[in-house]
């Protein structure tokens, strides 16, 4: 019974165009989560993820983005459109926007520059120091708060640190609910750095960014004290390929993290079989999460 609470700050690509021209909330990240949790036949999921490669006005748009935008216009409500799409795709669990407000991200960089918009933040020319959004302190959706309050396990990540994960922590009500919850809380770190967003960051650097974001809300007590990271990866042509494009494996200094009071788990999260991309393998990741949860249940 998974609930995915998803940022709605995207302003690039198909989502950005639909946001500007139709006034809808950006559907792209929501669409990806719906497709990931879909149990309907694969052809329907492929249709939802299909991106038009030609056609005046259609090129670059995905079918799912247009579908969600059309449903929002019909129902008058983005949340209702997501619920209807979930039924069509037989989604296992639920997908909930973090907020129903038209949010725009901004970031302050180490070089003193301030940039606006998720698409610009994802290609920052200098390390990110601080993030915020306009309007400030957007309200959370009641369904998102209810899901957190009833959660057996709260997981942050994997995903783009500054443009997918931290935007959810800009919604104070969400953070307050996570803080109050007695459920175990686990941060799952990415396998590789993201060029223009997390260059040079190890696992400790990712955690520092999360803590800095929470500190900006006046929260000094650590919320995510457990971290799941990738085992050290052996050199390979695939890693060489990524490094040639500016990405590096996210290094986990286990001793350092433990000395700082973190609970650290490492596992081969990319899976055992060779793949064409470095991504979290769903089965390997879910098994590692369940091991963490079982250990938590034993320890309480």
Coordinates of C-alpha atoms in Angstrom, one line a residue:
X1 CA 0.0 0.0 0.0
X2 CA 2.5 2.6 -1.3
X3 CA 1.7 6.3 -1.3
X4 CA 4.0 8.4 -3.5
X5 CA 4.0 12.1 -2.5
X6 CA 5.3 13.9 -5.5
X7 CA 6.7 17.4 -6.2
X8 CA 4.8 19.6 -8.6
X9 CA 7.4 22.2 -9.4
X10 CA 8.6 21.0 -12.8
X11 CA 8.8 23.8 -15.3
X12 CA 10.7 22.2 -18.2
X13 CA 9.8 20.1 -21.3
X14 CA 6.3 19.0 -21.9
X15 CA 5.2 19.6 -18.3
X16 CA 6.5 23.2 -18.4
X17 CA 4.6 23.9 -21.7
X18 CA 1.3 22.5 -20.4
X19 CA 1.8 24.4 -17.1
X20 CA 2.3 27.7 -19.0
X21 CA -0.2 27.3 -21.7
X22 CA -3.0 25.5 -19.9
X23 CA -2.5 26.6 -16.3
X24 CA -2.4 23.0 -15.0
X25 CA 0.0 21.7 -12.5
X26 CA 3.0 20.0 -14.1
X27 CA 2.0 16.3 -14.8
X28 CA 5.4 14.7 -15.7
X29 CA 6.6 13.5 -12.3
X30 CA 3.1 12.4 -11.4
X31 CA 2.8 10.5 -14.7
X32 CA 6.1 8.6 -14.0
X33 CA 4.9 7.5 -10.5
X34 CA 1.6 6.3 -11.9
X35 CA 3.4 4.3 -14.6
X36 CA 5.8 2.8 -12.0
X37 CA 2.9 1.7 -9.8
X38 CA 0.6 0.5 -12.6
X39 CA -0.5 -3.1 -12.6
X40 CA -2.5 -2.9 -15.9
X41 CA -1.2 -4.6 -19.0
X42 CA 2.2 -3.3 -20.1
X43 CA 0.8 -1.9 -23.4
X44 CA -1.4 0.6 -21.6
X45 CA 1.5 1.7 -19.4
X46 CA 3.7 2.1 -22.5
X47 CA 0.9 4.2 -24.0
X48 CA 0.8 6.5 -21.0
X49 CA 4.6 6.9 -21.2
X50 CA 4.6 7.4 -25.0
X51 CA 6.3 10.6 -26.1
X52 CA 5.4 12.1 -29.5
X53 CA 8.5 12.5 -31.7
X54 CA 6.8 14.5 -34.5
X55 CA 3.8 16.7 -35.2
X56 CA 3.3 20.4 -34.9
X57 CA 2.4 21.2 -31.3
X58 CA 2.6 17.5 -30.3
X59 CA 6.4 16.9 -30.5
X60 CA 8.0 16.4 -27.1
X61 CA 4.7 15.8 -25.3
X62 CA 4.0 12.5 -23.7
X63 CA 0.5 10.9 -24.0
X64 CA 0.2 10.6 -20.2
X65 CA 0.9 14.4 -19.7
X66 CA -1.8 15.3 -22.3
X67 CA -4.2 12.7 -20.7
X68 CA -3.7 14.1 -17.2
X69 CA -4.1 17.7 -18.4
X70 CA -7.3 16.9 -20.3
X71 CA -8.7 15.1 -17.3
X72 CA -7.9 18.1 -15.1
X73 CA -9.8 20.4 -17.5
X74 CA -12.8 17.9 -17.5
X75 CA -12.9 17.4 -13.7
X76 CA -11.7 20.8 -12.8
X77 CA -9.2 19.3 -10.3
X78 CA -5.7 17.8 -10.7
X79 CA -6.1 15.5 -7.7
X80 CA -9.3 14.1 -9.2
X81 CA -7.6 13.6 -12.5
X82 CA -4.8 11.6 -10.8
X83 CA -7.4 9.4 -9.1
X84 CA -9.2 8.7 -12.4
X85 CA -5.9 7.9 -14.1
X86 CA -5.0 5.6 -11.2
X87 CA -8.2 3.6 -11.9
X88 CA -7.4 3.4 -15.6
X89 CA -3.9 2.0 -14.9
X90 CA -4.9 -0.1 -11.9
X91 CA -2.3 1.6 -9.8
X92 CA -1.2 -0.3 -6.7
X93 CA -1.2 2.3 -4.0
X94 CA -1.8 6.0 -4.6
X95 CA 0.0 9.0 -6.0
X96 CA -0.5 12.4 -4.3
X97 CA 0.8 15.8 -5.2
X98 CA 2.7 17.5 -2.4
X99 CA 0.6 20.6 -2.8
X100 CA -2.1 22.0 -5.0
X101 CA -0.4 25.4 -5.3
X102 CA 1.4 26.6 -8.4
X103 CA 4.9 26.4 -6.9
X104 CA 8.1 27.8 -8.5
X105 CA 11.5 26.8 -7.1
X106 CA 14.5 29.1 -6.5
X107 CA 18.0 28.4 -5.4
X108 CA 20.9 30.4 -4.1
X109 CA 24.3 29.3 -5.4
X110 CA 27.8 29.3 -3.8
X111 CA 28.8 32.0 -6.3
X112 CA 26.1 34.3 -4.9
X113 CA 23.8 33.9 -7.9
X114 CA 20.1 33.2 -7.5
X115 CA 18.3 31.1 -10.1
X116 CA 14.6 30.3 -10.6
X117 CA 12.8 27.3 -12.0
X118 CA 13.4 23.6 -11.6
X119 CA 14.9 23.2 -15.1
X120 CA 17.5 25.9 -14.3
X121 CA 18.3 24.5 -10.9
X122 CA 19.0 21.1 -12.5
X123 CA 21.8 22.7 -14.5
X124 CA 23.3 25.0 -11.8
X125 CA 26.7 26.6 -12.8
X126 CA 27.8 26.6 -9.1
X127 CA 27.0 24.4 -6.0
X128 CA 23.6 25.0 -4.5
X129 CA 23.6 26.6 -1.0
X130 CA 20.0 27.1 -0.2
X131 CA 16.6 26.4 -1.8
X132 CA 13.1 27.9 -1.5
X133 CA 9.9 28.4 -3.4
X134 CA 7.3 30.9 -4.3
X135 CA 4.8 31.2 -2.8
X136 CA 6.5 30.4 0.5
X137 CA 5.2 27.7 2.8
X138 CA 2.7 26.1 0.4
X139 CA -0.1 24.1 2.0
X140 CA 0.0 20.3 1.8
X141 CA -2.9 18.2 0.5
X142 CA -4.9 16.5 3.3
X143 CA -4.4 13.1 1.6
X144 CA -0.6 13.5 1.8
X145 CA -0.8 14.3 5.5
X146 CA -3.1 11.4 6.1
X147 CA -0.7 9.0 4.3
X148 CA 2.2 10.2 6.5
X149 CA 0.2 10.0 9.7
X150 CA -0.8 6.4 8.9
X151 CA 2.6 5.3 7.5
X152 CA 4.4 2.2 8.7
X153 CA 7.6 3.4 6.9
X154 CA 8.6 6.8 5.5
X155 CA 11.1 6.7 2.6
X156 CA 12.8 9.7 1.0
X157 CA 14.4 9.0 -2.3
X158 CA 16.0 7.9 -4.6
X159 CA 15.7 10.8 -7.0
X160 CA 17.1 14.1 -8.0
X161 CA 18.2 15.7 -4.7
X162 CA 17.4 19.3 -5.3
X163 CA 14.6 19.1 -7.9
X164 CA 12.6 16.0 -6.8
X165 CA 13.3 15.3 -3.1
X166 CA 14.0 18.6 -1.3
X167 CA 11.0 20.4 -2.9
X168 CA 8.7 18.2 -0.8
X169 CA 10.6 19.5 2.3
X170 CA 9.6 23.0 1.3
X171 CA 6.0 22.2 2.4
X172 CA 6.1 22.8 6.1
X173 CA 3.0 20.7 6.9
X174 CA 4.6 17.7 5.3
X175 CA 7.8 18.1 7.3
X176 CA 5.8 18.6 10.5
X177 CA 3.9 15.4 9.9
X178 CA 7.1 13.4 9.1
X179 CA 8.7 14.9 12.2
X180 CA 5.8 13.8 14.4
X181 CA 5.5 10.3 13.0
X182 CA 6.8 7.4 15.0
X183 CA 7.4 5.4 11.8
X184 CA 11.0 4.6 10.9
X185 CA 12.4 7.0 8.4
X186 CA 14.9 6.0 5.7
X187 CA 16.8 8.1 3.2
X188 CA 17.8 6.2 0.0
X189 CA 20.8 7.7 -1.7
X190 CA 21.4 7.8 -5.5
X191 CA 23.9 5.6 -7.2
X192 CA 25.6 8.3 -9.2
X193 CA 26.0 12.1 -8.9
X194 CA 23.9 14.2 -11.2
X195 CA 25.8 16.7 -13.4
X196 CA 24.8 20.3 -12.7
X197 CA 23.0 19.3 -9.5
X198 CA 25.0 17.2 -7.2
X199 CA 28.6 17.3 -8.6
X200 CA 31.1 16.1 -6.1
X201 CA 28.6 15.1 -3.4
X202 CA 29.1 11.9 -1.5
X203 CA 26.4 10.3 0.7
X204 CA 27.4 12.6 3.5
X205 CA 27.0 15.6 1.2
X206 CA 23.5 14.5 0.2
X207 CA 22.6 14.2 3.9
X208 CA 24.1 17.6 4.7
X209 CA 21.9 19.1 2.0
X210 CA 18.8 17.5 3.6
X211 CA 19.7 18.7 7.0
X212 CA 20.4 22.2 5.7
X213 CA 17.0 22.3 4.1
X214 CA 15.3 21.3 7.3
X215 CA 17.4 23.8 9.3
X216 CA 16.0 26.6 7.1
X217 CA 12.6 25.6 8.5
X218 CA 13.9 25.9 12.0
X219 CA 14.3 22.1 12.5
X220 CA 17.6 21.3 14.0
X221 CA 16.8 17.7 15.2
X222 CA 17.7 15.1 12.6
X223 CA 14.7 13.5 10.9
X224 CA 16.3 11.0 8.5
X225 CA 18.9 9.2 10.7
X226 CA 19.0 6.0 8.7
X227 CA 20.5 5.8 5.2
X228 CA 20.6 3.1 2.5
X229 CA 23.4 3.4 0.0
X230 CA 25.0 1.4 -2.8
X231 CA 27.8 -1.0 -2.0
X232 CA 31.1 0.1 -3.5
X233 CA 30.9 -0.5 -7.2
X234 CA 33.7 -2.2 -9.2
X235 CA 35.2 -0.3 -12.1
X236 CA 33.3 -1.1 -15.4
X237 CA 32.9 0.2 -18.9
X238 CA 29.4 1.4 -17.8
X239 CA 30.8 3.5 -15.0
X240 CA 33.4 4.9 -17.5
X241 CA 30.6 5.8 -19.8
X242 CA 28.8 7.8 -17.0
X243 CA 32.1 9.4 -15.9
X244 CA 32.7 10.6 -19.4
X245 CA 29.4 12.5 -19.1
X246 CA 30.2 14.1 -15.8
X247 CA 28.6 11.6 -13.3
X248 CA 30.5 9.8 -10.6
X249 CA 29.6 7.0 -8.2
X250 CA 28.2 8.4 -4.9
X251 CA 30.8 7.3 -2.3
X252 CA 29.6 6.1 1.1
X253 CA 32.1 6.8 3.9
X254 CA 30.5 4.4 6.3
X255 CA 32.8 5.2 9.2
X256 CA 32.2 8.9 8.9
X257 CA 28.5 8.5 8.8
X258 CA 28.4 6.1 11.8
X259 CA 30.6 8.5 13.8
X260 CA 28.0 11.2 13.1
X261 CA 25.2 9.0 14.5
X262 CA 23.7 7.7 11.3
X263 CA 22.5 4.1 10.9
X264 CA 24.1 2.9 7.6
X265 CA 23.0 0.1 5.3
X266 CA 24.7 -0.8 2.1
X267 CA 23.5 -3.2 -0.6
X268 CA 24.0 -3.9 -4.3
X269 CA 21.1 -1.8 -5.2
X270 CA 21.8 -1.8 -9.0
X271 CA 21.0 -5.5 -9.1
X272 CA 23.2 -8.5 -9.8
X273 CA 22.7 -8.7 -13.6
X274 CA 24.6 -6.3 -16.0
X275 CA 22.3 -3.6 -17.3
X276 CA 22.6 -0.8 -19.9
X277 CA 22.1 1.9 -17.3
X278 CA 23.0 2.5 -13.7
X279 CA 19.6 2.6 -12.0
X280 CA 18.2 1.2 -8.8
X281 CA 16.9 -2.3 -9.5
X282 CA 13.3 -2.5 -8.1
X283 CA 13.7 -5.9 -6.6
X284 CA 17.1 -5.3 -5.0
X285 CA 15.9 -2.0 -3.6
X286 CA 12.6 -3.4 -2.2
X287 CA 14.4 -6.3 -0.5
X288 CA 16.9 -3.9 1.1
X289 CA 14.1 -1.7 2.4
X290 CA 12.2 -4.7 3.9
X291 CA 15.4 -5.8 5.6
X292 CA 15.7 -2.4 7.2
X293 CA 12.1 -2.5 8.3
X294 CA 12.4 -6.0 9.7
X295 CA 15.4 -4.9 11.7
X296 CA 13.6 -1.9 13.0
X297 CA 10.7 -4.1 14.1
X298 CA 13.1 -6.5 15.9
X299 CA 14.8 -3.6 17.7
X300 CA 11.7 -1.9 19.1

